[in-house]
Short mmCIF file of C-alpha atoms in Angstrom, two decimals:
data_model
loop_
_atom_site.label_atom_id
_atom_site.label_comp_id
_atom_site.label_asym_id
_atom_site.label_seq_id
_atom_site.Cartn_x
_atom_site.Cartn_y
_atom_site.Cartn_z
CA MET A 1 -57.81 -111.46 -71.28
CA THR A 2 -60.24 -113.47 -73.16
CA GLU A 3 -60.05 -113.75 -77.76
CA GLN A 4 -62.76 -110.89 -77.73
CA ASN A 5 -61.38 -108.43 -75.57
CA ASN A 6 -57.78 -109.14 -78.13
CA THR A 7 -59.32 -108.99 -81.04
CA TYR A 8 -61.39 -105.83 -80.31
CA PHE A 9 -58.70 -104.31 -79.24
CA GLN A 10 -56.45 -105.41 -81.58
CA ALA A 11 -58.96 -103.47 -84.54
CA MET A 12 -58.89 -100.74 -82.05
CA GLN A 13 -55.07 -100.43 -82.24
CA GLN A 14 -54.99 -100.75 -86.23
CA THR A 15 -57.46 -97.98 -86.35
CA CYS A 16 -55.18 -95.65 -84.33
CA THR A 17 -52.18 -97.42 -86.34
CA GLU A 18 -53.70 -96.56 -90.31
CA PHE A 19 -54.98 -92.58 -88.85
CA GLU A 20 -50.94 -92.07 -87.73
CA GLN A 21 -50.34 -93.54 -91.04
CA ALA A 22 -52.99 -90.87 -93.09
CA ARG A 23 -51.85 -88.14 -90.81
CA GLU A 24 -47.93 -88.31 -91.91
CA ALA A 25 -48.88 -88.53 -95.39
CA ARG A 26 -51.21 -85.64 -94.81
CA ARG A 27 -48.45 -83.55 -93.26
CA ALA A 28 -45.97 -84.64 -95.93
CA GLU A 29 -48.50 -82.72 -97.62
CA LYS A 30 -48.38 -80.21 -96.08
CA THR A 31 -44.29 -79.56 -96.61
CA ARG A 32 -45.41 -79.46 -100.28
CA CYS A 33 -47.35 -76.05 -99.68
CA THR A 34 -45.81 -73.26 -101.45
CA ASP A 35 -47.66 -70.35 -100.35
CA GLN A 36 -50.28 -69.31 -97.88
CA ALA A 37 -53.31 -70.08 -99.53
CA ALA A 38 -52.28 -73.37 -99.89
CA LEU A 39 -51.30 -73.95 -96.80
CA ASP A 40 -54.95 -72.59 -95.26
CA ALA A 41 -56.46 -75.29 -97.02
CA TRP A 42 -54.71 -78.01 -95.92
CA TYR A 43 -54.91 -76.65 -92.49
CA GLU A 44 -58.69 -76.18 -93.19
CA ARG A 45 -58.53 -79.58 -94.74
CA GLU A 46 -56.89 -80.75 -91.61
CA LYS A 47 -59.86 -80.58 -89.50
CA GLY A 48 -61.93 -82.94 -90.87
CA PHE A 49 -59.55 -85.53 -89.93
CA LYS A 50 -60.94 -86.41 -86.23
CA TYR A 51 -58.88 -88.69 -84.26
CA PRO A 52 -60.61 -92.30 -84.45
CA PHE A 53 -61.64 -92.81 -80.36
CA THR A 54 -62.42 -90.02 -77.54
CA SER A 55 -60.49 -89.93 -74.43
CA GLY A 56 -62.90 -92.60 -72.61
CA GLN A 57 -62.27 -95.18 -75.47
CA MET A 58 -58.30 -94.82 -75.16
CA VAL A 59 -57.91 -95.68 -71.73
CA ALA A 60 -59.81 -98.36 -71.94
CA TYR A 61 -57.35 -99.84 -74.85
CA HIS A 62 -54.18 -98.38 -72.10
CA ALA A 63 -56.02 -100.55 -70.28
CA TRP A 64 -55.91 -104.03 -72.42
CA PHE A 65 -52.63 -102.96 -73.37
CA ASN A 66 -50.73 -102.51 -70.45
CA SER A 67 -52.43 -105.46 -69.05
CA THR A 68 -51.47 -107.67 -71.67
CA ARG A 69 -47.87 -106.50 -71.69
CA ASN A 70 -47.59 -107.03 -68.00
CA GLN A 71 -48.43 -109.99 -68.27
CA SER A 72 -51.50 -109.14 -65.12
CA SER A 73 -54.31 -111.55 -63.77
CA ASP A 74 -56.99 -109.93 -64.71
CA PHE A 75 -57.78 -107.30 -66.64
CA GLU A 76 -56.02 -104.13 -64.75
CA VAL A 77 -57.37 -100.59 -64.85
CA GLN A 78 -54.14 -98.75 -63.47
CA ASP A 79 -54.89 -95.08 -64.67
CA LEU A 80 -58.75 -93.99 -64.98
CA PRO A 81 -60.94 -91.49 -67.06
CA TRP A 82 -61.72 -88.95 -66.24
CA GLU A 83 -65.44 -88.43 -64.96
CA ASP A 84 -66.90 -86.98 -67.98
CA ASN A 85 -64.75 -89.66 -70.15
CA THR A 86 -66.39 -92.62 -67.88
CA HIS A 87 -69.04 -92.89 -69.91
CA ASP A 88 -67.52 -94.29 -72.89
CA PHE A 89 -65.07 -95.72 -71.16
CA VAL A 90 -67.35 -98.04 -68.94
CA GLU A 91 -69.36 -98.64 -73.22
CA THR A 92 -65.27 -99.86 -74.85
CA LEU A 93 -64.70 -102.33 -72.21
CA ARG A 94 -68.91 -103.74 -72.13
CA ALA A 95 -68.63 -103.50 -76.82
CA ALA A 96 -64.40 -105.30 -75.83
CA GLY A 97 -66.67 -108.56 -74.05
CA VAL A 98 -64.66 -107.54 -70.67
CA THR A 99 -66.77 -108.20 -67.41
CA GLU A 100 -65.10 -108.19 -65.03
CA PHE A 101 -62.30 -105.48 -64.29
CA VAL A 102 -60.14 -104.43 -61.23
CA ILE A 103 -58.77 -101.16 -60.19
CA THR A 104 -55.49 -100.40 -59.21
CA ASP A 105 -55.44 -96.69 -59.70
CA HIS A 106 -54.39 -94.40 -56.39
CA SER A 107 -55.35 -90.93 -58.38
CA THR A 108 -57.15 -88.15 -56.15
CA ALA A 109 -60.12 -88.23 -58.77
CA LEU A 110 -60.72 -92.02 -57.80
CA MET A 111 -63.70 -91.65 -55.57
CA ARG A 112 -65.92 -89.83 -58.49
CA VAL A 113 -64.73 -92.02 -60.74
CA LEU A 114 -65.88 -94.80 -58.31
CA HIS A 115 -69.81 -93.03 -57.61
CA GLU A 116 -68.98 -92.70 -62.63
CA LEU A 117 -68.46 -96.36 -62.78
CA ALA A 118 -71.60 -97.10 -60.64
CA ALA A 119 -73.92 -94.44 -62.90
CA GLU A 120 -72.78 -97.00 -65.92
CA GLY A 121 -74.37 -99.67 -64.19
CA CYS A 122 -70.35 -101.13 -62.79
CA THR A 123 -71.07 -103.41 -59.69
CA MET A 124 -68.14 -103.11 -57.22
CA GLN A 125 -67.49 -106.90 -55.52
CA GLU A 126 -64.48 -107.33 -54.22
CA LEU A 127 -61.29 -106.46 -53.08
CA ARG A 128 -58.72 -108.13 -55.23
CA LYS A 129 -54.71 -107.78 -55.48
CA VAL A 130 -53.13 -108.59 -58.64
CA VAL A 131 -50.43 -109.74 -60.11
CA ARG A 132 -48.37 -108.58 -62.47
CA SER A 133 -44.82 -108.23 -64.35
CA GLU A 134 -42.82 -105.71 -64.40
CA VAL A 135 -39.64 -104.80 -65.64
CA ARG A 136 -37.14 -103.52 -62.72
CA TRP A 137 -33.65 -102.36 -62.41
CA GLY A 138 -33.09 -104.53 -66.53
CA GLY A 139 -34.78 -107.64 -65.44
CA MET A 140 -38.34 -109.06 -64.95
CA ASP A 141 -40.33 -109.24 -61.17
CA THR A 142 -43.74 -110.09 -60.18
CA GLU A 143 -45.41 -108.28 -57.82
CA GLU A 144 -48.85 -107.17 -56.14
CA HIS A 145 -51.31 -104.46 -56.17
CA PRO A 146 -54.32 -103.53 -54.16
CA GLY A 147 -57.48 -103.00 -56.22
CA ILE A 148 -61.15 -103.14 -56.25
CA LEU A 149 -62.49 -105.57 -58.85
CA PHE A 150 -65.58 -104.85 -61.37
CA ARG A 151 -68.21 -106.28 -63.39
CA THR A 152 -69.27 -104.19 -66.06
#
């Protein structure tokens, strides 16, 4: 991971943290609602607070988070987005400065998402093995996982 990747995804992480803190504060307000009208107003107001990121963006964030946590040898994507979230996923990777990523996902939708990635301009480069650290039986172990290298 590069400094640009880390800075971008850490900013996403901060935004998520702030959103969750604000949501908890709003939930505390809900407990102080004393009648149905106040509760109805709270629910109506709450509709205006949408999560700051799409599912595709969050899949990209989780790929960064897991790659960093597992000390992966490459930017690793263990879980791909659903087909309809692929655009946001790719755009987030590009915005974060991710130029290459390795897919190690084995999902049943893999073939469809590979085609979606191609439609977004990503190109398959080669087969590659990702080395990552994993917690196993209370200790750390290093494992190799087969994958496909893509360029954004």
